[in-house]
């Protein structure tokens, strides 16, 4: 026999037991990051590496967003300087295509970034969708209300599944153009957004990083969610600003945690 003898119940108990333990432990986190794309993963790597209890919530069954496949389903991704420094940090090879523009393999870069976040200690909930926010005094965001992603795809008449809530000292919305956490605040009349503009790569990348920060008490916006909130141009399939926005979001989160 090649493998150790293990019964089916052992496999089930391992999955259920360890998932339940993790979910219970992270029902209260220091930082919850909604969105496991390049901005969210970079923020998670930065925070978890500094000992911050960090949970990533991702609505899909995979992480990485567009970082996996680049543009137009062609899995080469581009990064403008100085974003390649993040690729250096996580050990991703790349080449300079033209001055200041670097190209790398999406699956390689994405898998390395996922591994870096996990190795740093971040935890992940896949197939999980944010339905609402948890609010405290002054309408400060203090967590998120979550449910399984498939629930939203079923007819409401057969999906009477109540969500559960997770608390956090800081929440980061890194859900891309959808800005899902921000949208929950918009529905409650607590925020207004301008919607993202047409593509303009040079202007967009600088603006996204510059505007990354606390957009509502307790809530940081990162990545393309920044464009949606502030009406900035979209950037298309180049990812330097996503990576550096994630770093900036982590810096802001650390500053906020220090004030707690």
Coordinates of C-alpha atoms in Angstrom, one line a residue:
X1 CA 0.0 0.0 0.0
X2 CA 1.3 3.4 -1.0
X3 CA -0.9 5.6 1.2
X4 CA -1.8 5.5 4.9
X5 CA -5.1 4.0 5.7
X6 CA -7.7 6.8 6.2
X7 CA -11.5 6.5 6.3
X8 CA -14.0 8.7 4.5
X9 CA -15.2 10.1 7.8
X10 CA -11.7 11.3 8.6
X11 CA -11.6 13.3 5.4
X12 CA -15.0 14.9 6.1
X13 CA -14.1 15.6 9.7
X14 CA -10.8 17.2 8.7
X15 CA -12.5 19.6 6.3
X16 CA -15.4 20.5 8.5
X17 CA -13.5 20.7 11.7
X18 CA -10.6 22.9 10.4
X19 CA -12.9 25.2 8.3
X20 CA -15.2 25.7 11.3
X21 CA -12.2 26.4 13.6
X22 CA -10.8 29.0 11.1
X23 CA -14.2 30.7 10.6
X24 CA -14.8 30.8 14.4
X25 CA -11.3 32.3 15.0
X26 CA -11.7 34.9 12.3
X27 CA -15.2 35.9 13.2
X28 CA -13.3 38.9 14.6
X29 CA -10.3 40.1 12.7
X30 CA -8.0 43.1 12.8
X31 CA -8.6 43.7 9.0
X32 CA -11.1 42.1 6.6
X33 CA -10.2 42.5 3.0
X34 CA -13.1 42.1 0.6
X35 CA -11.7 41.1 -2.8
X36 CA -8.9 38.7 -3.5
X37 CA -7.5 40.4 -6.6
X38 CA -4.0 41.9 -6.9
X39 CA -4.8 44.9 -4.6
X40 CA -6.4 42.8 -1.9
X41 CA -3.7 40.1 -2.0
X42 CA -0.9 42.7 -1.8
X43 CA -2.6 44.4 1.1
X44 CA -3.1 41.0 2.8
X45 CA 0.6 40.1 2.3
X46 CA 1.8 43.4 3.8
X47 CA -0.6 43.3 6.8
X48 CA -0.2 39.6 7.7
X49 CA 3.6 39.8 7.5
X50 CA 3.4 42.4 10.2
X51 CA 1.3 40.2 12.5
X52 CA -2.0 41.7 11.7
X53 CA -4.9 39.2 11.9
X54 CA -6.1 39.4 8.3
X55 CA -9.0 37.7 6.5
X56 CA -9.6 37.8 2.7
X57 CA -13.2 37.4 1.5
X58 CA -13.6 36.4 -2.2
X59 CA -16.9 35.8 -4.0
X60 CA -15.3 33.5 -6.6
X61 CA -13.9 30.0 -6.2
X62 CA -10.5 31.3 -7.2
X63 CA -8.2 34.2 -6.2
X64 CA -6.5 36.8 -8.3
X65 CA -9.2 38.5 -10.4
X66 CA -7.8 39.7 -13.7
X67 CA -4.2 39.1 -12.5
X68 CA -4.6 35.5 -13.7
X69 CA -5.4 36.2 -17.3
X70 CA -4.3 39.8 -18.2
X71 CA -6.3 41.4 -20.9
X72 CA -8.6 39.9 -23.6
X73 CA -8.1 36.4 -22.1
X74 CA -4.4 36.5 -23.0
X75 CA -2.5 35.5 -19.8
X76 CA 0.4 38.0 -20.1
X77 CA 0.1 40.8 -17.6
X78 CA 1.8 44.2 -17.8
X79 CA 3.2 46.3 -14.9
X80 CA 4.4 49.9 -15.2
X81 CA 7.4 51.0 -13.2
X82 CA 7.7 51.2 -10.2
X83 CA 5.2 48.4 -9.8
X84 CA 7.7 45.8 -10.8
X85 CA 9.3 46.1 -7.3
X86 CA 6.4 44.1 -6.0
X87 CA 7.2 41.4 -8.5
X88 CA 10.8 41.5 -7.2
X89 CA 9.6 41.0 -3.7
X90 CA 7.6 37.9 -4.5
X91 CA 10.1 36.4 -6.9
X92 CA 8.3 36.8 -10.2
X93 CA 10.5 37.0 -13.4
X94 CA 9.6 39.6 -16.0
X95 CA 11.0 41.4 -19.0
X96 CA 11.0 45.0 -20.0
X97 CA 8.9 45.4 -23.1
X98 CA 9.4 49.1 -23.6
X99 CA 11.0 51.6 -21.2
X100 CA 9.1 51.5 -17.9
X101 CA 6.7 48.7 -19.0
X102 CA 7.2 45.2 -17.9
X103 CA 5.5 42.0 -18.9
X104 CA 5.2 38.7 -17.0
X105 CA 3.1 35.5 -17.0
X106 CA -0.2 36.0 -15.3
X107 CA -0.5 32.5 -13.7
X108 CA 3.1 32.7 -12.4
X109 CA 2.7 36.2 -10.9
X110 CA -0.8 35.5 -9.5
X111 CA 0.1 32.2 -7.9
X112 CA 3.2 33.8 -6.3
X113 CA 1.2 36.6 -4.9
X114 CA -1.4 34.2 -3.5
X115 CA 1.3 32.1 -2.0
X116 CA 3.0 35.2 -0.5
X117 CA -0.3 36.3 1.2
X118 CA -0.9 32.8 2.5
X119 CA 2.7 32.3 3.7
X120 CA 2.4 35.6 5.5
X121 CA -0.5 34.3 7.5
X122 CA -3.6 35.7 5.8
X123 CA -6.7 33.5 5.8
X124 CA -9.3 33.2 3.0
X125 CA -13.0 32.6 2.6
X126 CA -13.8 31.7 -1.0
X127 CA -17.3 31.6 -2.6
X128 CA -18.4 34.2 -0.1
X129 CA -20.3 37.4 -0.9
X130 CA -20.7 40.5 1.1
X131 CA -24.4 41.4 1.5
X132 CA -24.1 44.3 3.9
X133 CA -21.9 46.1 6.5
X134 CA -21.8 46.1 10.2
X135 CA -22.0 49.6 11.6
X136 CA -21.2 51.1 15.0
X137 CA -21.4 54.6 16.5
X138 CA -21.0 57.4 13.9
X139 CA -21.9 54.9 11.2
X140 CA -18.3 53.5 11.4
X141 CA -17.8 50.3 9.4
X142 CA -17.0 47.6 11.9
X143 CA -17.4 44.4 9.8
X144 CA -19.3 42.8 7.0
X145 CA -22.4 40.6 6.5
X146 CA -21.7 37.6 4.4
X147 CA -23.4 34.7 2.7
X148 CA -22.4 32.0 0.3
X149 CA -22.1 33.3 -3.3
X150 CA -24.4 30.7 -4.9
X151 CA -27.3 31.8 -2.7
X152 CA -27.5 35.1 -4.8
X153 CA -27.9 33.1 -8.0
X154 CA -31.0 31.2 -6.8
X155 CA -34.6 32.4 -6.9
X156 CA -35.4 34.3 -3.7
X157 CA -38.4 32.0 -2.9
X158 CA -36.0 29.1 -2.3
X159 CA -33.1 30.9 -0.7
X160 CA -34.3 31.8 2.8
X161 CA -30.7 31.5 4.1
X162 CA -29.8 34.1 6.6
X163 CA -26.3 35.6 6.4
X164 CA -23.8 35.7 9.2
X165 CA -21.6 38.6 10.3
X166 CA -17.9 39.1 10.8
X167 CA -16.3 41.9 12.8
X168 CA -13.1 43.8 12.1
X169 CA -11.3 47.0 13.2
X170 CA -10.7 47.9 9.6
X171 CA -12.4 46.8 6.3
X172 CA -10.7 47.2 2.9
X173 CA -12.9 47.2 -0.2
X174 CA -10.7 45.8 -3.0
X175 CA -13.6 44.4 -5.1
X176 CA -12.7 46.2 -8.3
X177 CA -15.1 48.4 -10.3
X178 CA -18.1 46.9 -8.4
X179 CA -16.9 48.4 -5.1
X180 CA -19.2 46.0 -3.2
X181 CA -18.7 47.3 0.3
X182 CA -19.0 50.9 -0.8
X183 CA -22.2 49.9 -2.6
X184 CA -23.7 48.7 0.6
X185 CA -23.1 52.1 2.1
X186 CA -24.5 53.8 -1.0
X187 CA -27.7 51.8 -0.6
X188 CA -28.0 53.1 3.0
X189 CA -27.5 56.7 1.9
X190 CA -24.1 56.9 3.7
X191 CA -21.9 57.4 0.7
X192 CA -22.1 58.8 -2.8
X193 CA -19.9 57.6 -5.7
X194 CA -19.1 59.1 -9.1
X195 CA -18.5 55.9 -11.0
X196 CA -15.3 55.2 -12.9
X197 CA -14.4 57.0 -16.1
X198 CA -13.1 56.0 -19.5
X199 CA -9.7 54.4 -19.9
X200 CA -6.6 56.6 -19.5
X201 CA -3.8 54.5 -18.3
X202 CA -1.2 57.1 -17.4
X203 CA -3.6 59.3 -15.4
X204 CA -5.5 56.4 -13.8
X205 CA -2.6 54.6 -12.2
X206 CA -1.2 57.6 -10.4
X207 CA -4.6 58.7 -9.3
X208 CA -5.6 55.3 -8.0
X209 CA -2.6 55.1 -5.7
X210 CA -2.9 58.7 -4.6
X211 CA -6.6 58.3 -3.7
X212 CA -6.2 55.0 -1.9
X213 CA -7.2 55.5 1.7
X214 CA -10.1 55.8 4.2
X215 CA -13.2 56.7 2.2
X216 CA -15.6 56.3 5.1
X217 CA -14.9 55.8 8.8
X218 CA -13.5 52.3 9.2
X219 CA -13.5 51.6 5.4
X220 CA -10.5 51.8 3.1
X221 CA -10.8 51.6 -0.7
X222 CA -8.1 50.1 -2.8
X223 CA -7.5 49.1 -6.4
X224 CA -10.2 49.9 -9.0
X225 CA -12.8 50.5 -6.2
X226 CA -10.9 53.8 -5.8
X227 CA -11.8 54.7 -9.4
X228 CA -15.5 54.0 -8.8
X229 CA -15.6 56.1 -5.7
X230 CA -13.8 59.1 -7.0
X231 CA -14.7 59.0 -10.7
X232 CA -11.2 58.3 -11.9
X233 CA -10.3 56.9 -15.3
X234 CA -10.1 53.1 -15.7
X235 CA -6.7 51.6 -16.3
X236 CA -7.3 48.4 -18.3
X237 CA -5.1 45.4 -18.1
X238 CA -2.0 46.9 -16.4
X239 CA -1.5 46.1 -12.8
X240 CA 1.2 48.3 -11.3
X241 CA -1.3 50.6 -9.6
X242 CA -3.2 47.6 -8.3
X243 CA -0.1 46.3 -6.5
X244 CA 1.0 49.7 -5.2
X245 CA -2.6 50.6 -4.1
X246 CA -2.6 47.4 -2.1
X247 CA 0.6 48.4 -0.4
X248 CA -0.8 51.9 0.3
X249 CA -4.0 50.4 1.7
X250 CA -2.0 48.3 4.1
X251 CA -0.1 51.4 5.3
X252 CA -3.3 53.2 5.9
X253 CA -4.8 50.2 7.8
X254 CA -1.7 50.1 10.0
X255 CA -2.1 53.8 10.8
X256 CA -5.7 53.2 11.7
X257 CA -5.0 50.2 13.9
X258 CA -2.4 52.2 15.8
X259 CA -5.1 54.7 16.8
X260 CA -7.4 51.9 18.2

